[in-house]
Coordinates of C-alpha atoms and ligand atoms in Angstrom, one line a residue:
Chain D
M1 CA 84.4 -31.5 -232.5
E2 CA 83.5 -30.2 -229.0
A3 CA 85.6 -30.2 -225.9
I4 CA 84.3 -32.2 -223.0
I5 CA 87.0 -31.1 -220.7
K6 CA 88.1 -27.4 -220.7
V7 CA 90.8 -26.1 -218.4
E8 CA 92.0 -22.6 -218.3
N9 CA 94.8 -21.0 -216.3
L10 CA 94.5 -23.6 -213.5
I11 CA 96.6 -23.1 -210.5
K12 CA 96.8 -25.1 -207.2
K13 CA 99.0 -23.9 -204.3
F14 CA 99.6 -25.7 -201.1
S15 CA 100.5 -22.8 -198.8
S16 CA 103.4 -21.3 -200.6
F17 CA 104.2 -24.3 -202.9
T18 CA 102.7 -24.3 -206.3
A19 CA 101.8 -27.9 -207.4
V20 CA 99.9 -26.9 -210.5
D21 CA 101.2 -23.8 -212.2
N22 CA 98.8 -22.1 -214.6
I23 CA 98.0 -24.9 -217.0
S24 CA 95.4 -24.8 -219.9
F25 CA 94.2 -27.5 -222.2
N26 CA 91.1 -28.9 -223.9
I27 CA 90.1 -32.5 -224.4
E28 CA 87.7 -33.5 -227.2
K29 CA 84.8 -35.9 -226.7
G30 CA 85.9 -39.4 -227.2
E31 CA 89.6 -38.6 -227.1
R32 CA 92.3 -40.5 -225.3
F33 CA 94.5 -38.0 -223.7
A34 CA 97.6 -38.6 -221.6
F35 CA 99.4 -36.6 -218.9
L36 CA 103.0 -37.7 -219.0
G37 CA 105.3 -36.5 -216.3
P38 CA 107.8 -37.4 -213.5
N39 CA 106.9 -37.9 -209.9
G40 CA 105.6 -34.7 -208.2
A41 CA 104.8 -33.1 -211.6
G42 CA 101.2 -32.3 -210.5
K43 CA 99.4 -34.9 -212.4
S44 CA 97.3 -36.2 -209.5
T45 CA 96.7 -32.8 -208.2
T46 CA 95.2 -31.8 -211.5
I47 CA 93.0 -34.9 -211.6
K48 CA 91.8 -34.2 -208.1
M49 CA 90.7 -30.7 -209.1
L50 CA 89.0 -32.0 -212.2
T51 CA 87.1 -34.6 -210.1
T52 CA 85.8 -32.2 -207.4
L53 CA 88.1 -33.6 -204.7
L54 CA 90.2 -30.4 -204.4
D55 CA 89.3 -26.8 -205.0
P56 CA 91.6 -24.9 -207.3
T57 CA 93.4 -21.9 -206.1
S58 CA 92.4 -20.1 -209.3
G59 CA 91.5 -20.8 -212.9
T60 CA 88.5 -22.4 -214.5
I61 CA 87.4 -25.9 -215.3
E62 CA 84.5 -27.3 -217.3
I63 CA 83.7 -30.9 -217.3
N64 CA 80.9 -32.1 -219.7
S65 CA 79.9 -28.4 -219.7
Y66 CA 79.6 -28.2 -215.9
N67 CA 81.6 -26.2 -213.5
P68 CA 83.0 -28.5 -210.7
N69 CA 82.7 -25.7 -208.2
K70 CA 79.1 -24.9 -208.8
N71 CA 77.5 -28.2 -210.1
K72 CA 79.5 -30.7 -208.2
D73 CA 77.0 -33.5 -208.5
L74 CA 76.4 -33.1 -212.3
V75 CA 80.2 -33.2 -212.7
R76 CA 80.4 -36.2 -210.5
K77 CA 77.8 -38.1 -212.5
S78 CA 79.8 -37.4 -215.7
F79 CA 83.0 -39.3 -214.9
G80 CA 84.4 -42.5 -213.5
I81 CA 87.8 -42.7 -211.9
V82 CA 90.6 -45.1 -211.0
F83 CA 92.7 -43.4 -208.4
Q84 CA 96.5 -43.7 -208.2
D85 CA 96.2 -45.2 -204.7
P86 CA 93.9 -48.1 -204.0
S87 CA 90.3 -47.1 -203.2
L88 CA 88.5 -50.3 -202.6
D89 CA 87.1 -51.4 -199.3
D90 CA 89.3 -54.4 -198.4
D91 CA 86.8 -55.8 -195.9
L92 CA 84.0 -56.1 -198.5
T93 CA 83.7 -58.6 -201.3
A94 CA 84.2 -57.6 -205.0
L95 CA 80.4 -57.8 -205.5
E96 CA 79.7 -55.6 -202.4
N97 CA 82.2 -53.0 -203.6
M98 CA 80.3 -52.9 -206.9
E99 CA 76.9 -52.8 -205.2
Y100 CA 78.0 -49.9 -203.0
H101 CA 79.1 -48.0 -206.1
A102 CA 75.9 -48.8 -207.9
V103 CA 73.7 -47.4 -205.1
L104 CA 75.9 -44.3 -204.7
Y105 CA 75.4 -43.6 -208.5
N106 CA 71.7 -44.4 -208.3
I107 CA 71.8 -47.2 -210.9
P108 CA 68.2 -48.6 -211.0
A109 CA 68.0 -52.0 -209.3
N110 CA 66.8 -53.8 -212.4
L111 CA 69.9 -52.7 -214.4
R112 CA 72.3 -53.1 -211.5
K113 CA 72.6 -56.9 -211.4
K114 CA 73.1 -57.4 -215.0
R115 CA 75.6 -54.5 -215.4
I116 CA 77.7 -55.7 -212.4
E117 CA 77.7 -59.3 -213.8
D118 CA 78.7 -58.1 -217.3
L119 CA 81.5 -55.9 -216.0
L120 CA 82.9 -58.5 -213.6
N121 CA 82.9 -61.0 -216.4
F122 CA 84.6 -58.4 -218.6
V123 CA 87.5 -58.0 -216.1
E124 CA 87.4 -61.8 -215.3
L125 CA 86.4 -61.5 -211.7
W126 CA 82.9 -62.9 -211.8
D127 CA 84.1 -66.2 -210.3
R128 CA 85.8 -64.4 -207.4
R129 CA 82.9 -62.0 -206.8
N130 CA 82.2 -63.3 -203.3
D131 CA 85.8 -63.2 -202.1
L132 CA 86.9 -60.3 -199.8
V133 CA 89.0 -57.8 -201.7
K134 CA 91.8 -58.1 -199.1
N135 CA 92.6 -61.5 -200.6
F136 CA 93.0 -60.1 -204.2
S137 CA 96.3 -59.5 -205.9
G138 CA 97.3 -56.0 -207.0
G139 CA 96.3 -56.7 -210.6
M140 CA 92.9 -58.1 -209.5
K141 CA 92.2 -55.0 -207.4
R142 CA 93.1 -52.7 -210.3
R143 CA 90.8 -54.7 -212.6
L144 CA 88.0 -54.4 -210.1
E145 CA 88.6 -50.7 -209.8
I146 CA 88.3 -50.3 -213.5
A147 CA 85.1 -52.3 -213.6
R148 CA 83.7 -50.1 -210.8
G149 CA 84.7 -46.9 -212.6
L150 CA 82.8 -48.0 -215.7
L151 CA 79.7 -49.2 -213.8
H152 CA 77.7 -46.0 -214.2
H153 CA 78.6 -45.5 -217.9
P154 CA 80.6 -42.3 -217.4
K155 CA 81.2 -40.0 -220.3
I156 CA 84.8 -39.5 -219.1
L157 CA 87.1 -42.0 -217.5
F158 CA 90.0 -40.7 -215.4
L159 CA 92.9 -43.1 -214.8
D160 CA 95.7 -41.9 -212.5
E161 CA 98.7 -44.1 -213.2
P162 CA 96.4 -47.1 -213.6
T163 CA 99.1 -49.6 -214.6
L164 CA 101.7 -48.8 -211.9
G165 CA 103.1 -52.1 -210.6
L166 CA 101.1 -54.3 -213.0
D167 CA 102.7 -57.0 -215.1
P168 CA 102.7 -56.6 -218.9
Q169 CA 99.9 -59.2 -219.5
T170 CA 97.6 -57.4 -217.1
R171 CA 98.5 -54.1 -218.4
N172 CA 97.8 -55.1 -221.9
H173 CA 94.5 -56.7 -220.9
M174 CA 93.4 -53.7 -219.1
W175 CA 94.0 -51.3 -221.9
N176 CA 92.1 -53.6 -224.2
Y177 CA 89.0 -53.3 -222.1
I178 CA 89.4 -49.5 -221.9
K179 CA 89.9 -49.1 -225.6
D180 CA 86.9 -51.2 -226.3
V181 CA 84.6 -49.0 -224.2
N182 CA 86.3 -45.9 -225.6
N183 CA 85.5 -47.1 -229.1
K184 CA 82.0 -48.4 -228.5
E185 CA 80.6 -45.6 -226.3
E186 CA 82.7 -42.7 -227.3
M187 CA 83.9 -42.5 -223.7
T188 CA 86.7 -39.9 -223.2
V189 CA 89.8 -41.3 -221.5
F190 CA 92.2 -39.1 -219.5
F191 CA 95.1 -40.9 -218.0
T192 CA 98.4 -40.1 -216.4
T193 CA 101.5 -42.3 -216.6
H194 CA 105.2 -42.2 -216.6
Y195 CA 105.5 -45.1 -219.0
M196 CA 106.5 -43.6 -222.4
E197 CA 105.3 -46.6 -224.5
E198 CA 101.9 -46.5 -222.7
A199 CA 101.4 -42.9 -223.5
E200 CA 102.5 -43.4 -227.1
K201 CA 100.4 -46.4 -227.7
M202 CA 97.2 -45.4 -225.9
A203 CA 96.9 -41.7 -226.2
Q204 CA 96.0 -39.7 -229.3
R205 CA 97.4 -36.7 -227.6
I206 CA 100.0 -36.3 -224.9
A207 CA 100.7 -33.4 -222.5
I208 CA 104.1 -33.4 -221.0
I209 CA 103.9 -31.9 -217.5
D210 CA 106.7 -31.1 -215.1
K211 CA 107.0 -29.0 -211.9
G212 CA 103.3 -28.1 -212.4
K213 CA 103.6 -26.7 -215.9
I214 CA 102.6 -28.2 -219.2
I215 CA 105.8 -27.9 -221.2
A216 CA 104.7 -29.5 -224.4
M217 CA 101.4 -30.9 -225.9
G218 CA 100.6 -32.8 -229.1
T219 CA 100.6 -36.2 -230.7
A220 CA 103.7 -38.4 -230.1
E221 CA 104.8 -37.6 -233.6
E222 CA 104.5 -33.9 -233.0
L223 CA 106.5 -34.1 -229.8
K224 CA 109.3 -36.0 -231.4
K225 CA 109.4 -33.6 -234.3
K226 CA 109.4 -30.6 -232.0
T227 CA 112.4 -31.9 -230.0
D228 CA 114.1 -33.4 -233.0
T229 CA 114.3 -36.8 -231.4
K230 CA 113.6 -40.3 -232.5
T231 CA 111.7 -41.8 -229.5
L232 CA 109.2 -40.3 -227.1
E233 CA 111.6 -41.1 -224.3
D234 CA 114.3 -39.0 -225.8
A235 CA 111.8 -36.2 -226.3
F236 CA 110.6 -36.5 -222.7
L237 CA 114.1 -36.4 -221.3
K238 CA 115.1 -33.5 -223.5
L239 CA 112.0 -31.6 -222.3
T240 CA 112.2 -32.5 -218.6
G241 CA 115.9 -32.9 -218.0
H242 CA 117.7 -35.8 -216.3
E243 CA 117.4 -35.0 -212.6
I244 CA 115.8 -37.7 -210.5
R245 CA 112.5 -36.9 -208.7
E246 CA 111.9 -38.4 -205.3
E247 CA 108.6 -40.0 -204.4
E248 CA 107.1 -38.8 -201.1
A249 CA 107.8 -41.1 -198.1
G250 CA 105.1 -43.6 -197.8
G251 CA 102.4 -42.2 -195.6
I252 CA 100.3 -45.3 -196.3
D253 CA 103.0 -47.6 -195.0
R254 CA 103.0 -45.8 -191.7
M255 CA 99.3 -46.1 -191.5
R256 CA 99.4 -49.8 -192.1
M257 CA 101.8 -50.2 -189.2
M258 CA 99.5 -48.2 -187.0
R259 CA 96.5 -50.2 -188.0
R260 CA 98.3 -53.4 -187.1
M261 CA 99.3 -52.0 -183.7
H262 CA 95.7 -51.2 -183.0
G263 CA 94.7 -54.7 -183.8
R264 CA 92.5 -54.1 -186.8
Chain E
M1 CA 67.7 -42.9 -198.3
K2 CA 69.2 -45.8 -200.3
V3 CA 72.6 -44.1 -199.9
V4 CA 72.2 -43.8 -196.2
Y5 CA 71.2 -47.4 -196.1
I6 CA 74.1 -48.7 -198.0
L7 CA 76.6 -46.8 -195.9
W8 CA 74.9 -48.1 -192.8
L9 CA 75.0 -51.6 -194.2
R10 CA 78.7 -51.3 -194.9
Q11 CA 79.5 -50.3 -191.3
L12 CA 77.5 -53.2 -190.0
K13 CA 79.1 -55.8 -192.3
K14 CA 82.5 -54.6 -191.4
Y15 CA 81.6 -54.9 -187.7
V16 CA 80.2 -58.4 -188.0
R17 CA 83.3 -59.5 -189.9
S18 CA 85.8 -58.3 -187.4
R19 CA 85.3 -61.0 -184.8
S20 CA 88.5 -60.3 -182.9
R21 CA 87.5 -56.7 -182.5
I22 CA 84.1 -57.7 -181.1
I23 CA 85.6 -60.1 -178.6
G24 CA 88.4 -57.7 -177.7
S25 CA 86.0 -54.9 -177.0
L26 CA 83.9 -57.1 -174.7
G27 CA 86.8 -58.0 -172.5
Q28 CA 87.3 -54.5 -171.1
P29 CA 83.8 -54.0 -169.8
V30 CA 83.7 -57.4 -168.2
L31 CA 87.0 -56.8 -166.5
F32 CA 85.9 -53.5 -165.2
L33 CA 82.6 -54.9 -164.0
I34 CA 84.2 -57.8 -162.1
A35 CA 87.3 -55.9 -160.8
F36 CA 85.5 -52.7 -159.7
G37 CA 82.2 -54.3 -159.0
F38 CA 83.4 -57.0 -156.6
G39 CA 86.5 -54.9 -155.5
F40 CA 84.7 -51.8 -154.4
G41 CA 81.4 -53.5 -153.7
P42 CA 82.0 -54.0 -149.9
V43 CA 83.2 -50.4 -149.4
F44 CA 80.2 -49.0 -151.3
Q45 CA 77.8 -51.1 -149.3
R46 CA 79.4 -50.0 -146.0
A47 CA 79.1 -46.4 -147.1
G48 CA 75.4 -47.0 -147.3
Q49 CA 75.2 -46.7 -151.1
G50 CA 73.6 -50.0 -151.8
N51 CA 74.6 -52.6 -154.3
Y52 CA 77.7 -51.5 -156.3
I53 CA 77.2 -53.9 -159.2
N54 CA 73.7 -52.4 -159.8
F55 CA 75.2 -48.9 -159.6
L56 CA 78.1 -49.8 -161.9
A57 CA 76.4 -51.7 -164.6
P58 CA 74.8 -48.7 -166.4
G59 CA 78.1 -46.9 -166.4
I60 CA 79.9 -49.9 -167.8
I61 CA 77.3 -50.4 -170.5
L62 CA 77.7 -46.8 -171.6
M63 CA 81.5 -47.0 -171.3
S64 CA 81.5 -49.7 -174.1
V65 CA 79.0 -47.6 -176.1
L66 CA 81.2 -44.6 -175.7
F67 CA 84.4 -46.3 -176.9
T68 CA 82.7 -48.2 -179.8
A69 CA 81.0 -45.1 -181.0
I70 CA 84.1 -42.9 -180.9
F71 CA 86.0 -45.6 -182.7
S72 CA 83.3 -46.0 -185.4
G73 CA 83.3 -42.3 -186.0
I74 CA 87.1 -42.2 -186.1
D75 CA 87.0 -45.0 -188.7
L76 CA 86.7 -42.2 -191.2
I77 CA 90.4 -41.6 -190.8
W78 CA 91.1 -45.2 -191.9
D79 CA 88.8 -44.7 -194.9
R80 CA 90.7 -41.6 -195.7
Q81 CA 94.1 -43.1 -195.3
F82 CA 93.2 -46.3 -197.2
G83 CA 91.6 -44.3 -200.0
F84 CA 88.1 -45.6 -199.8
L85 CA 86.9 -42.2 -198.7
K86 CA 87.7 -40.9 -202.2
E87 CA 85.4 -43.4 -203.8
T88 CA 82.6 -42.0 -201.6
M89 CA 83.6 -38.4 -202.0
V90 CA 83.5 -38.4 -205.9
A91 CA 80.0 -39.9 -205.9
P92 CA 77.1 -37.6 -206.8
V93 CA 75.5 -37.8 -203.3
S94 CA 75.2 -35.1 -200.7
R95 CA 77.8 -35.0 -197.9
F96 CA 75.0 -34.8 -195.4
E97 CA 73.7 -38.2 -196.6
I98 CA 77.2 -39.7 -196.3
M99 CA 77.6 -38.3 -192.8
L100 CA 74.2 -39.6 -191.8
G101 CA 74.8 -43.1 -193.2
K102 CA 78.1 -43.4 -191.5
T103 CA 76.9 -42.0 -188.2
A104 CA 73.8 -44.3 -188.3
G105 CA 76.0 -47.3 -189.0
G106 CA 78.5 -46.5 -186.3
A107 CA 75.8 -45.8 -183.8
T108 CA 74.0 -49.1 -184.6
V109 CA 77.3 -50.9 -184.0
A110 CA 77.8 -49.1 -180.7
M111 CA 74.2 -49.9 -179.7
I112 CA 74.6 -53.6 -180.4
Q113 CA 77.8 -53.5 -178.3
G114 CA 75.9 -51.8 -175.5
I115 CA 73.1 -54.4 -175.6
V116 CA 75.6 -57.3 -175.5
V117 CA 77.3 -55.7 -172.5
F118 CA 73.9 -55.3 -170.9
L119 CA 73.3 -59.0 -171.3
L120 CA 76.8 -59.7 -169.8
T121 CA 76.0 -57.6 -166.8
L122 CA 72.9 -59.7 -166.2
I123 CA 75.1 -62.8 -166.0
I124 CA 77.5 -61.1 -163.6
G125 CA 74.7 -60.2 -161.2
F126 CA 73.1 -56.9 -162.4
R127 CA 69.3 -56.7 -161.6
P128 CA 67.3 -53.8 -163.2
H129 CA 64.5 -52.7 -160.9
N130 CA 61.7 -52.3 -163.4
I131 CA 61.3 -54.2 -166.7
A132 CA 58.8 -51.6 -167.9
M133 CA 61.5 -49.0 -168.0
L134 CA 63.6 -50.9 -170.6
P135 CA 62.3 -48.9 -173.6
T136 CA 63.4 -45.7 -171.8
A137 CA 66.8 -47.3 -171.2
F138 CA 67.0 -48.2 -174.9
L139 CA 66.3 -44.6 -175.8
F140 CA 69.2 -43.4 -173.7
L141 CA 71.4 -46.1 -175.3
V142 CA 70.5 -44.9 -178.8
L143 CA 71.1 -41.2 -178.0
V144 CA 74.5 -41.8 -176.3
A145 CA 75.5 -44.0 -179.3
L146 CA 74.5 -41.3 -181.8
L147 CA 76.1 -38.5 -179.8
F148 CA 79.5 -40.1 -179.6
T149 CA 79.6 -41.5 -183.1
S150 CA 78.9 -37.9 -184.3
L151 CA 81.6 -36.7 -182.0
G152 CA 84.0 -39.3 -183.5
T153 CA 83.1 -38.1 -187.0
V154 CA 83.6 -34.5 -186.0
I155 CA 87.1 -35.3 -184.6
A156 CA 87.9 -37.5 -187.6
S157 CA 87.0 -34.9 -190.2
T158 CA 89.5 -32.5 -188.6
L159 CA 92.4 -35.0 -188.3
E160 CA 94.5 -35.8 -191.3
D161 CA 95.9 -39.0 -189.9
M162 CA 96.2 -41.0 -186.7
Q163 CA 98.9 -38.9 -185.2
G164 CA 96.5 -36.9 -183.1
F165 CA 94.5 -40.0 -182.1
Q166 CA 96.4 -40.7 -178.8
L167 CA 95.9 -37.2 -177.8
I168 CA 92.2 -37.4 -178.3
M169 CA 92.0 -40.7 -176.3
N170 CA 93.9 -39.3 -173.4
F171 CA 92.6 -35.8 -173.2
L172 CA 89.0 -36.2 -174.4
V173 CA 87.7 -39.8 -174.3
M174 CA 89.2 -40.9 -171.0
P175 CA 88.2 -37.8 -169.1
I176 CA 84.7 -38.1 -170.6
F177 CA 84.5 -41.6 -169.2
F178 CA 86.1 -41.1 -165.8
L179 CA 84.3 -37.8 -165.1
S180 CA 80.8 -39.1 -166.1
G181 CA 79.8 -40.7 -162.9
A182 CA 80.2 -44.1 -164.4
L183 CA 82.2 -45.4 -161.5
F184 CA 81.1 -43.1 -158.6
P185 CA 78.0 -41.1 -157.6
L186 CA 78.1 -37.5 -158.7
N187 CA 76.5 -36.0 -155.6
G188 CA 78.6 -34.6 -152.9
L189 CA 81.7 -34.0 -155.0
P190 CA 84.1 -31.1 -154.5
S191 CA 82.6 -28.2 -156.3
A192 CA 85.3 -27.9 -159.0
L193 CA 84.9 -31.5 -159.9
A194 CA 81.2 -31.3 -159.8
L195 CA 81.4 -28.4 -162.3
V196 CA 83.4 -30.5 -164.7
T197 CA 81.0 -33.4 -164.5
R198 CA 78.2 -31.0 -165.4
I199 CA 79.7 -30.3 -168.8
D200 CA 80.4 -34.0 -169.6
P201 CA 77.7 -35.2 -172.0
L202 CA 78.2 -38.8 -170.9
A203 CA 77.1 -37.8 -167.4
Y204 CA 73.6 -37.2 -168.6
G205 CA 73.5 -40.4 -170.5
I206 CA 74.6 -42.4 -167.5
D207 CA 72.2 -40.5 -165.2
G208 CA 69.4 -41.2 -167.5
L209 CA 70.2 -44.9 -167.9
R210 CA 70.7 -45.3 -164.2
G211 CA 67.3 -43.7 -163.7
A212 CA 65.7 -46.0 -166.1
L213 CA 67.4 -49.2 -164.9
I214 CA 67.8 -48.8 -161.2
G215 CA 65.8 -45.7 -160.4
Q216 CA 68.7 -43.6 -159.1
N217 CA 69.0 -40.3 -161.0
I218 CA 70.2 -36.9 -159.9
F219 CA 68.7 -34.9 -162.7
S220 CA 65.3 -35.5 -164.1
L221 CA 65.0 -37.9 -167.1
T222 CA 63.6 -35.0 -169.2
T223 CA 66.6 -32.9 -168.5
D224 CA 69.0 -35.8 -169.4
L225 CA 67.0 -36.4 -172.6
S226 CA 66.9 -32.8 -173.7
I227 CA 70.6 -32.2 -173.1
L228 CA 71.6 -35.3 -175.0
L229 CA 69.3 -34.5 -177.9
V230 CA 70.6 -30.9 -178.2
I231 CA 74.2 -32.0 -178.1
T232 CA 73.7 -34.8 -180.6
L233 CA 71.9 -32.4 -183.1
V234 CA 74.7 -29.8 -182.7
L235 CA 77.4 -32.5 -183.4
L236 CA 75.5 -33.9 -186.4
L237 CA 75.3 -30.4 -187.9
L238 CA 78.9 -29.6 -187.1
G239 CA 79.9 -32.9 -188.5
S240 CA 78.3 -32.4 -191.8
Y241 CA 79.6 -28.9 -192.1
L242 CA 83.2 -30.2 -191.5
F243 CA 82.5 -33.2 -193.8
E244 CA 81.5 -30.8 -196.6
R245 CA 84.9 -29.1 -196.4
I246 CA 87.1 -32.2 -196.4
Q247 CA 89.7 -32.0 -199.2
I248 CA 91.6 -35.0 -200.2
Ligands
ADP1 N1 97.8 -32.1 -199.9 C1 99.1 -31.7 -200.3 N2 99.7 -30.8 -199.5 C2 101.0 -30.3 -199.8 N3 101.6 -30.7 -200.9 C3 101.0 -31.6 -201.8 C4 99.7 -32.1 -201.5 N4 99.3 -32.9 -202.5 C5 100.4 -32.9 -203.4 N5 101.4 -32.1 -203.0 C6 102.7 -31.8 -203.6 O1 102.4 -31.4 -204.9 C7 103.3 -31.9 -205.9 C8 102.5 -32.6 -207.0 O2 102.0 -33.8 -206.5 P1 101.1 -34.8 -207.4 O3 100.1 -34.1 -208.1 O4 100.7 -35.9 -206.5 O5 102.3 -35.3 -208.4 P2 102.2 -36.5 -209.5 O6 100.9 -37.1 -209.4 O7 102.5 -35.9 -210.8 O8 103.3 -37.4 -209.1 C9 104.2 -32.8 -205.1 O9 105.4 -32.1 -204.8 C10 103.5 -33.1 -203.9 O10 104.4 -33.3 -202.8
MG2 MG1 100.3 -39.0 -208.9

């Protein structure tokens, strides 16, 4: 087996605060790998560094054998991503969001139409393709983001808390698509979550991350064994403790207010 | 090129779909033109300066271009806040292309706005002196639109959120407009004020447009054109440099 993601001694500091604190791990080609951790653990920050959005303070990263600092575009071609926060253009239709992506990833025009149609059918949004995204529910937006992330046939799919706020049906559905592509195309899946059962069910290996550090890594079985617990939840609590982590105050909500005030 | 095109197209689609924004942004120039045009017209005439509506129209056309262009550039902050910028930033395309596409889109929108306001000024009573100069006028319109969209992008790539926006409006955009000679002639001003108007890029746009439309310019059209071109290029380069460094 060869590693498609290699991370060594990765550190990210925001001024004096260390968000990601010297983590190392490898992910095999075709593997489904989960980052499990409480709010503020550094999951999103790690993903941003792996996906060229943020420069690391120190450490090395290799994605599909490329260095995100040196070969940004080759790295960018290698992965698809579903961000934690929404990243669709609400003022465009579902189809237009897909077309925008297809052009950015230079998908030839003759393939574009068919692939978009297949994927929108796959996530059951083909009938709504000409609706503006702002009229979509949270679940529909998520499905569209997944379809978009798969459009350029990435070798790696990053999913940052992809099921946050989705109902169990949608969640189940979504994971079925992803597993399907994972099996058929040997696509590597790297996801973050704070749902135990999701990590246990969907990931072959789990890294538990807290306060920027990976504190345990292995299969769900191995983690339970290591902590001498019966469920992954118990293992998780034993490893991370019981204190409650606060989510950052909603910057997005403030922005929505501002936007309304400016009559947009 | 396809990337630049799709980014341009996106800006245009968003503009066409925001009807309330279009109508809202036409109200202000019409109000200015009517209130100032007919309000100060008699005084202007008595001072021997000729028809004030004719003098004012080029200024008001570029006022709406200025505001639309800055807003289109600043749009980037919304994209950032609402997450769509991330989608563009992880794509395997050069930041320069992204910058170019967004700027072209914003500038096109600002140009359309300028042309619509031009048509409105005709209804209100504006009479250009020479139809043959319309292509020259158009050139100035394009340059001013490009310049200020780039400026908006430059500003937006240094701002994290909309907090600083009010500051930019009050201490940059408003002075640019009021000190540009859009409302009053720039000759015979107190020397301190005259100096400030010389460093206002919009002054050269308005001078050029006024020259093209009503034959009243202080600088030569070549001077106006060269200064606008140089500033636009500098801002475009600065914009893509800053864009390259955006971290999300
Ligand atoms: N741009 C930033 N500037 C300063 N601090 C940040 C920034 N981004 C994230 N952080 C901080 O880094 C920590 C980890 O954040 P994040 O990676 O988003 O956590 P997670 O995704 O695991 O919930 C948090 O404490 C967060 O406040
Ligand atoms: Mg996160």
